């Protein structure tokens, strides 16, 4: 009896007053797209961080010498990336 | 430049580390609470029935699309005027997020329009101007990536953003200026909102969820952009600087330099250019890589 009532309530909820074909896809698409965008962004951050760590570990001398040696000093080495314009 | 003192990349990284766990937590909690309120606890509309539940996604997504574009236009102005190091990177980082929210607004609107208006799409002023917003995002992304030099791309993109900002008030007031199929504003209007609180509360909670999600993803993407820009700088220094290539190679060599080889060749003949660059370069004794000028 209670189970029947619960099942009825559940199926009524899922039917969305006959508009299930519009309401559920809307919620599904939003969740999938937002989660996907988050995963893609996190993956890209991890990859870039790994590459950067590798570059800095492989050439620790580079960053100090770059400004000291080469004649027109490159704009304040990587500390503020993106300012050199 | 007063602005640079407030938000340089190092300070951004410090701030981001503090904000990120909070914004992620608020996103998770408000998304769950918002979904329960929107799907279970809010009443069906007396005219639109259960389809009104699409509103709790559609309206916040539309607001996010407009908010992100406006914030990008402000950042573009800051980037163009003060050369702020983060402003252009911010635009580049969040443009796909804005495009996604605008696309979600269009898709959920379509899914709402079919049962209520009887059509997936009409060339109504509100719908068309939001579609234009979506294309502005795509245009910005394409333009920014069309240049080899990222800063040049960002400058061009910034101008596009500032020109396109005219579309924002058009979207906002399209429902008042034209006789549209789309309903006029019910929440943000003079006086009290024309939405009963049982519907207004879930709408505001979902908006909070989307805002917190946006803050989280904007931090993640901006950090990725900063790391990407640093990788690029390091690689460029590696090519042009004191990177020692393993096998020594004989001349001819051409170094990346500020000098214009063609002008030198005109004044002194082609041999002078090679000789001066070889002698003047600090690493003329070491084996420098041969870099073909493109």
Coordinates of C-alpha atoms in Angstrom, one line a residue:
Chain A
X1 CA 0.0 0.0 0.0
X2 CA 2.7 2.4 1.0
X3 CA 4.9 1.1 -1.8
X4 CA 2.1 1.6 -4.3
X5 CA 1.7 5.1 -3.1
X6 CA 5.4 5.8 -3.4
X7 CA 5.6 4.3 -6.9
X8 CA 2.6 6.4 -7.9
X9 CA 4.2 9.5 -6.6
X10 CA 7.4 8.7 -8.2
X11 CA 5.9 8.0 -11.6
X12 CA 3.8 11.1 -11.3
X13 CA 7.0 13.1 -10.6
X14 CA 8.7 11.5 -13.6
X15 CA 5.8 12.3 -15.9
X16 CA 6.1 16.0 -15.2
X17 CA 2.4 16.5 -16.0
X18 CA 2.9 15.1 -19.4
X19 CA 5.9 17.4 -20.2
X20 CA 8.6 14.9 -19.3
X21 CA 10.0 15.0 -22.8
X22 CA 10.8 18.7 -22.4
X23 CA 11.6 19.1 -18.7
X24 CA 14.0 16.2 -18.2
X25 CA 16.1 16.8 -21.3
X26 CA 16.5 20.4 -20.2
X27 CA 17.9 19.4 -16.8
X28 CA 19.9 16.6 -18.3
X29 CA 21.6 18.8 -21.0
X30 CA 22.4 21.5 -18.5
X31 CA 24.0 19.1 -16.0
X32 CA 26.0 17.2 -18.7
X33 CA 27.3 20.3 -20.4
X34 CA 28.3 22.1 -17.2
X35 CA 30.0 19.0 -15.8
X36 CA 31.8 18.4 -19.1
X37 CA 33.0 22.0 -19.3
X38 CA 34.3 21.7 -15.7
X39 CA 36.2 18.4 -16.5
X40 CA 37.7 19.8 -19.7
X41 CA 38.9 22.9 -17.8
X42 CA 40.4 20.9 -14.9
X43 CA 42.2 18.6 -17.4
X44 CA 43.7 21.6 -19.2
X45 CA 44.9 23.1 -15.9
X46 CA 46.5 19.9 -14.8
X47 CA 48.2 19.4 -18.2
X48 CA 49.5 23.0 -18.3
X49 CA 50.8 22.8 -14.7
X50 CA 52.6 19.5 -15.5
X51 CA 54.2 20.9 -18.6
X52 CA 55.3 24.1 -16.7
X53 CA 56.8 22.1 -13.8
X54 CA 58.7 19.9 -16.3
X55 CA 60.0 23.0 -18.2
X56 CA 61.1 24.7 -15.0
X57 CA 62.7 21.6 -13.6
X58 CA 64.6 20.8 -16.8
X59 CA 66.1 24.3 -17.2
X60 CA 66.4 25.9 -13.8
X61 CA 69.4 27.9 -15.0
X62 CA 67.4 29.4 -17.9
X63 CA 65.3 31.8 -16.0
X64 CA 68.2 33.5 -14.2
X65 CA 70.5 33.7 -17.2
X66 CA 67.9 34.8 -19.7
X67 CA 67.8 38.4 -18.4
X68 CA 71.5 38.6 -17.4
X69 CA 73.1 37.4 -20.7
X70 CA 71.1 38.1 -23.8
X71 CA 71.7 41.7 -25.0
X72 CA 68.2 43.3 -25.2
X73 CA 66.9 41.9 -22.0
X74 CA 63.6 40.0 -22.6
X75 CA 60.7 41.7 -20.8
X76 CA 61.0 40.7 -17.2
X77 CA 61.2 36.9 -17.6
X78 CA 58.3 34.6 -16.9
X79 CA 57.3 35.9 -13.5
X80 CA 54.6 38.1 -15.0
X81 CA 53.5 36.1 -18.0
X82 CA 51.5 37.9 -20.5
X83 CA 52.6 41.5 -19.8
X84 CA 55.1 41.7 -22.6
X85 CA 53.4 43.6 -25.3
Chain B
X1 CA 49.2 52.1 -13.3
X2 CA 47.2 51.8 -10.1
X3 CA 45.2 48.8 -11.1
X4 CA 48.2 46.6 -11.5
X5 CA 49.0 46.9 -7.8
X6 CA 45.7 45.4 -6.9
X7 CA 45.5 42.3 -9.2
X8 CA 48.8 41.1 -10.5
X9 CA 49.1 37.4 -11.4
X10 CA 50.9 36.4 -8.1
X11 CA 48.2 38.1 -6.0
X12 CA 45.5 36.4 -8.2
X13 CA 47.0 33.0 -7.5
X14 CA 47.0 33.7 -3.7
X15 CA 43.4 34.9 -3.8
X16 CA 42.3 32.0 -6.1
X17 CA 43.7 29.4 -3.6
X18 CA 41.5 30.9 -0.9
X19 CA 38.3 31.4 -2.9
X20 CA 38.3 28.1 -4.9
X21 CA 37.3 25.6 -2.2
X22 CA 34.5 28.0 -1.0
X23 CA 33.1 28.6 -4.5
X24 CA 33.2 24.9 -5.3
X25 CA 31.4 24.1 -2.0
X26 CA 28.7 26.7 -2.6
X27 CA 28.3 25.5 -6.2
X28 CA 27.7 21.9 -5.0
X29 CA 25.3 22.8 -2.1
X30 CA 23.3 25.4 -4.0
X31 CA 23.0 23.2 -7.1
X32 CA 21.5 20.4 -5.0
X33 CA 19.2 22.7 -3.0
X34 CA 18.2 24.6 -6.1
X35 CA 17.3 21.4 -8.0
X36 CA 15.2 20.0 -5.1
X37 CA 13.4 23.4 -4.8
X38 CA 12.9 23.7 -8.6
X39 CA 11.8 20.1 -9.2
X40 CA 10.0 19.1 -6.1
X41 CA 9.0 21.9 -3.8
X42 CA 8.0 24.7 -6.2
X43 CA 4.4 24.6 -7.5
X44 CA 3.5 24.1 -11.2
X45 CA 2.4 27.2 -13.0
X46 CA -1.3 27.8 -13.3
X47 CA -0.9 28.4 -17.0
X48 CA 2.2 26.6 -18.0
X49 CA 2.0 23.6 -15.7
X50 CA 5.2 21.6 -15.1
X51 CA 7.1 23.2 -17.9
X52 CA 7.7 26.2 -15.7
X53 CA 10.4 24.2 -14.1
X54 CA 12.6 24.8 -17.2
X55 CA 12.6 28.5 -16.1
X56 CA 14.9 27.7 -13.2
X57 CA 17.6 26.8 -15.7
X58 CA 16.6 29.0 -18.6
X59 CA 16.6 32.4 -16.8
X60 CA 19.8 31.9 -14.8
X61 CA 21.6 30.7 -17.9
X62 CA 20.4 33.8 -19.8
X63 CA 21.6 36.1 -16.9
X64 CA 25.0 34.3 -16.9
X65 CA 25.3 34.8 -20.6
X66 CA 24.7 38.5 -20.3
X67 CA 26.7 38.9 -17.1
X68 CA 29.8 37.1 -18.5
X69 CA 29.7 39.1 -21.7
X70 CA 29.4 42.4 -19.8
X71 CA 32.3 41.4 -17.5
X72 CA 34.4 40.6 -20.6
X73 CA 33.7 43.9 -22.2
X74 CA 34.7 45.7 -18.9
X75 CA 37.9 43.6 -18.8
X76 CA 38.6 44.3 -22.4
X77 CA 38.3 48.1 -21.7
X78 CA 40.7 47.7 -18.8
X79 CA 43.0 45.6 -20.9
X80 CA 43.1 48.1 -23.7
X81 CA 43.5 51.2 -21.5
X82 CA 45.7 50.1 -18.7
X83 CA 47.4 47.0 -20.3
X84 CA 46.4 45.1 -17.2
X85 CA 48.1 41.7 -17.4
X86 CA 45.1 39.6 -16.3
X87 CA 42.3 41.5 -18.1
X88 CA 42.9 40.0 -21.6
X89 CA 43.7 36.6 -20.2
X90 CA 40.4 36.7 -18.3
X91 CA 38.4 37.4 -21.5
X92 CA 40.2 34.5 -23.3
X93 CA 39.6 32.2 -20.3
X94 CA 35.9 32.8 -19.8
X95 CA 34.6 33.3 -23.4
X96 CA 33.8 29.6 -23.8
X97 CA 32.0 29.6 -20.5
X98 CA 29.8 32.5 -21.6
X99 CA 29.2 30.8 -25.0
X100 CA 28.1 27.6 -23.1
X101 CA 25.7 29.5 -20.8
X102 CA 24.2 31.3 -23.8
X103 CA 23.8 28.0 -25.7
X104 CA 22.1 26.4 -22.7
X105 CA 19.8 29.4 -22.5
X106 CA 18.9 28.9 -26.2
X107 CA 18.5 25.1 -25.8
X108 CA 16.4 25.2 -22.7
X109 CA 14.3 28.1 -24.2
X110 CA 13.7 25.9 -27.2
X111 CA 12.6 23.0 -25.0
X112 CA 10.3 25.4 -23.2
X113 CA 9.0 27.0 -26.3
X114 CA 7.9 23.9 -28.1
X115 CA 5.2 22.9 -25.6
X116 CA 4.2 26.4 -24.7
X117 CA 4.4 28.4 -27.9
X118 CA 4.1 25.4 -30.2
X119 CA 7.5 26.1 -31.9
X120 CA 11.1 25.4 -31.2
X121 CA 12.2 28.7 -32.6
X122 CA 10.9 32.0 -33.8
X123 CA 12.8 35.0 -35.2
X124 CA 11.5 37.1 -32.3
X125 CA 13.5 40.1 -31.1
X126 CA 14.6 38.5 -27.8
X127 CA 15.5 35.2 -29.3
X128 CA 17.4 36.7 -32.2
X129 CA 19.4 39.1 -30.1
X130 CA 20.4 36.3 -27.7
X131 CA 21.5 34.2 -30.8
X132 CA 23.5 37.2 -31.8
X133 CA 25.1 37.2 -28.3
X134 CA 26.1 33.5 -28.9
X135 CA 27.7 34.4 -32.2
X136 CA 29.6 37.3 -30.6
X137 CA 31.1 34.8 -28.2
X138 CA 32.0 32.5 -31.1
X139 CA 33.4 35.4 -33.1
X140 CA 35.5 36.5 -30.2
X141 CA 37.0 33.0 -29.6
X142 CA 37.8 32.6 -33.3
X143 CA 39.3 36.1 -33.7
X144 CA 41.5 35.8 -30.6
X145 CA 42.9 32.5 -31.8
X146 CA 43.5 33.7 -35.3
X147 CA 46.8 35.5 -34.5
X148 CA 50.2 33.9 -33.9
X149 CA 50.9 36.6 -31.4
X150 CA 48.4 36.2 -28.6
X151 CA 48.5 39.8 -27.4
X152 CA 47.6 41.0 -30.9
X153 CA 44.7 38.6 -31.0
X154 CA 43.5 39.8 -27.6
X155 CA 43.6 43.4 -28.7
X156 CA 41.5 42.7 -31.8
X157 CA 39.1 40.6 -29.6
X158 CA 38.9 43.3 -27.1
X159 CA 37.7 45.8 -29.7
X160 CA 35.1 43.2 -30.9
X161 CA 33.9 42.8 -27.3
X162 CA 33.5 46.6 -26.9
X163 CA 31.6 47.0 -30.2
X164 CA 29.4 44.0 -29.4
X165 CA 28.4 45.4 -26.0
X166 CA 25.7 47.4 -27.7
X167 CA 23.8 44.1 -28.0
X168 CA 23.5 43.8 -24.2
X169 CA 20.8 46.6 -23.7
X170 CA 19.1 45.4 -26.9
X171 CA 18.7 42.0 -25.3
X172 CA 17.5 43.5 -22.0
X173 CA 14.9 45.8 -23.5
X174 CA 13.9 43.8 -26.6
X175 CA 10.8 42.6 -24.8
X176 CA 9.8 46.2 -24.1
X177 CA 10.8 47.8 -27.4
X178 CA 9.2 45.2 -29.7
X179 CA 6.1 43.2 -29.5
X180 CA 7.7 39.9 -28.9
X181 CA 6.4 36.4 -28.4
X182 CA 8.9 36.2 -25.4
X183 CA 7.3 37.3 -22.2
X184 CA 8.6 40.6 -20.6
X185 CA 10.7 40.7 -17.5
X186 CA 9.1 39.5 -14.2
X187 CA 12.0 39.6 -11.7
X188 CA 14.1 42.7 -12.5
X189 CA 11.6 45.4 -12.9
X190 CA 10.7 48.6 -11.0
X191 CA 8.8 47.7 -7.8
X192 CA 8.4 44.2 -6.5
X193 CA 9.0 41.2 -8.8
X194 CA 5.9 39.7 -10.3
X195 CA 6.9 36.2 -9.3
X196 CA 5.5 34.6 -6.2
X197 CA 8.2 33.7 -3.6
X198 CA 7.6 29.9 -4.0
X199 CA 9.0 30.4 -7.5
X200 CA 11.3 33.3 -6.9
X201 CA 13.4 31.5 -4.2
X202 CA 14.3 28.4 -6.4
X203 CA 15.1 30.8 -9.2
X204 CA 17.5 32.8 -7.0
X205 CA 19.1 29.7 -5.5
X206 CA 19.7 28.3 -9.0
X207 CA 21.2 31.7 -10.0
X208 CA 23.5 31.5 -7.0
X209 CA 24.5 28.0 -8.0
X210 CA 25.4 29.2 -11.6
X211 CA 27.3 32.2 -10.2
X212 CA 29.3 30.0 -7.9
X213 CA 30.0 27.5 -10.7
X214 CA 31.1 30.4 -12.9
X215 CA 33.5 31.7 -10.2
X216 CA 35.0 28.3 -9.7
X217 CA 35.4 27.6 -13.4
X218 CA 36.7 31.1 -14.2
X219 CA 39.5 30.6 -11.5
X220 CA 40.4 27.2 -12.9
X221 CA 40.5 28.4 -16.5
X222 CA 42.3 31.6 -15.7
X223 CA 45.0 29.6 -13.9
X224 CA 45.3 27.4 -16.9
X225 CA 45.7 30.4 -19.2
X226 CA 48.4 31.9 -16.9
X227 CA 50.3 28.6 -16.9
X228 CA 49.9 28.4 -20.7
X229 CA 51.3 31.9 -21.2
X230 CA 54.2 31.1 -19.0
X231 CA 55.0 27.9 -20.9
X232 CA 55.0 29.9 -24.1
X233 CA 57.3 32.5 -22.6
X234 CA 59.7 29.9 -21.4
X235 CA 59.8 28.1 -24.7
X236 CA 60.4 31.4 -26.6
X237 CA 63.3 32.2 -24.2
X238 CA 64.7 28.7 -24.8
X239 CA 64.8 29.3 -28.6
X240 CA 66.2 32.8 -28.4
X241 CA 68.4 32.7 -25.3
X242 CA 71.3 30.7 -24.0
X243 CA 69.9 27.3 -24.7
X244 CA 72.8 25.1 -25.7
X245 CA 72.1 22.8 -28.5
X246 CA 73.9 19.4 -28.4
X247 CA 75.7 19.1 -31.8
X248 CA 77.9 22.1 -32.8
X249 CA 77.0 23.3 -36.2
X250 CA 78.8 25.7 -38.6
X251 CA 77.6 29.0 -40.1
X252 CA 75.4 30.2 -41.8
X253 CA 73.5 31.2 -38.7
X254 CA 70.8 33.7 -38.3
X255 CA 69.9 34.8 -34.8
X256 CA 66.6 36.2 -33.7
X257 CA 67.5 39.9 -33.1
X258 CA 66.1 43.3 -33.1
X259 CA 68.2 44.2 -36.1
X260 CA 66.7 44.2 -39.5
X261 CA 68.9 42.0 -41.7
X262 CA 67.6 43.4 -44.9
X263 CA 68.5 47.0 -43.8
X264 CA 71.9 45.8 -42.8
X265 CA 72.5 44.1 -46.0
X266 CA 71.5 47.2 -48.0
X267 CA 74.0 49.3 -46.1
X268 CA 76.9 47.0 -45.8
X269 CA 76.3 44.2 -48.2
X270 CA 75.1 40.7 -47.2
X271 CA 78.4 39.6 -45.7
X272 CA 78.4 42.4 -43.1
X273 CA 75.2 41.2 -41.6
X274 CA 76.4 37.6 -40.9
X275 CA 79.7 38.9 -39.6
X276 CA 78.3 41.4 -37.2
X277 CA 75.7 39.2 -35.8
X278 CA 78.2 36.4 -35.3
X279 CA 80.7 38.6 -33.6
X280 CA 78.3 40.6 -31.5
X281 CA 76.3 37.8 -30.2
X282 CA 77.4 36.8 -26.7
X283 CA 77.2 33.1 -27.6
X284 CA 79.2 33.3 -30.8
X285 CA 81.7 30.8 -29.4
X286 CA 79.1 28.4 -28.1
X287 CA 77.0 26.4 -30.6
X288 CA 73.8 28.2 -31.1
X289 CA 70.9 26.5 -32.8
X290 CA 70.2 27.5 -36.4
X291 CA 66.9 29.2 -36.5
X292 CA 65.4 29.6 -40.0
X293 CA 63.7 33.0 -40.3
X294 CA 60.2 32.5 -41.2

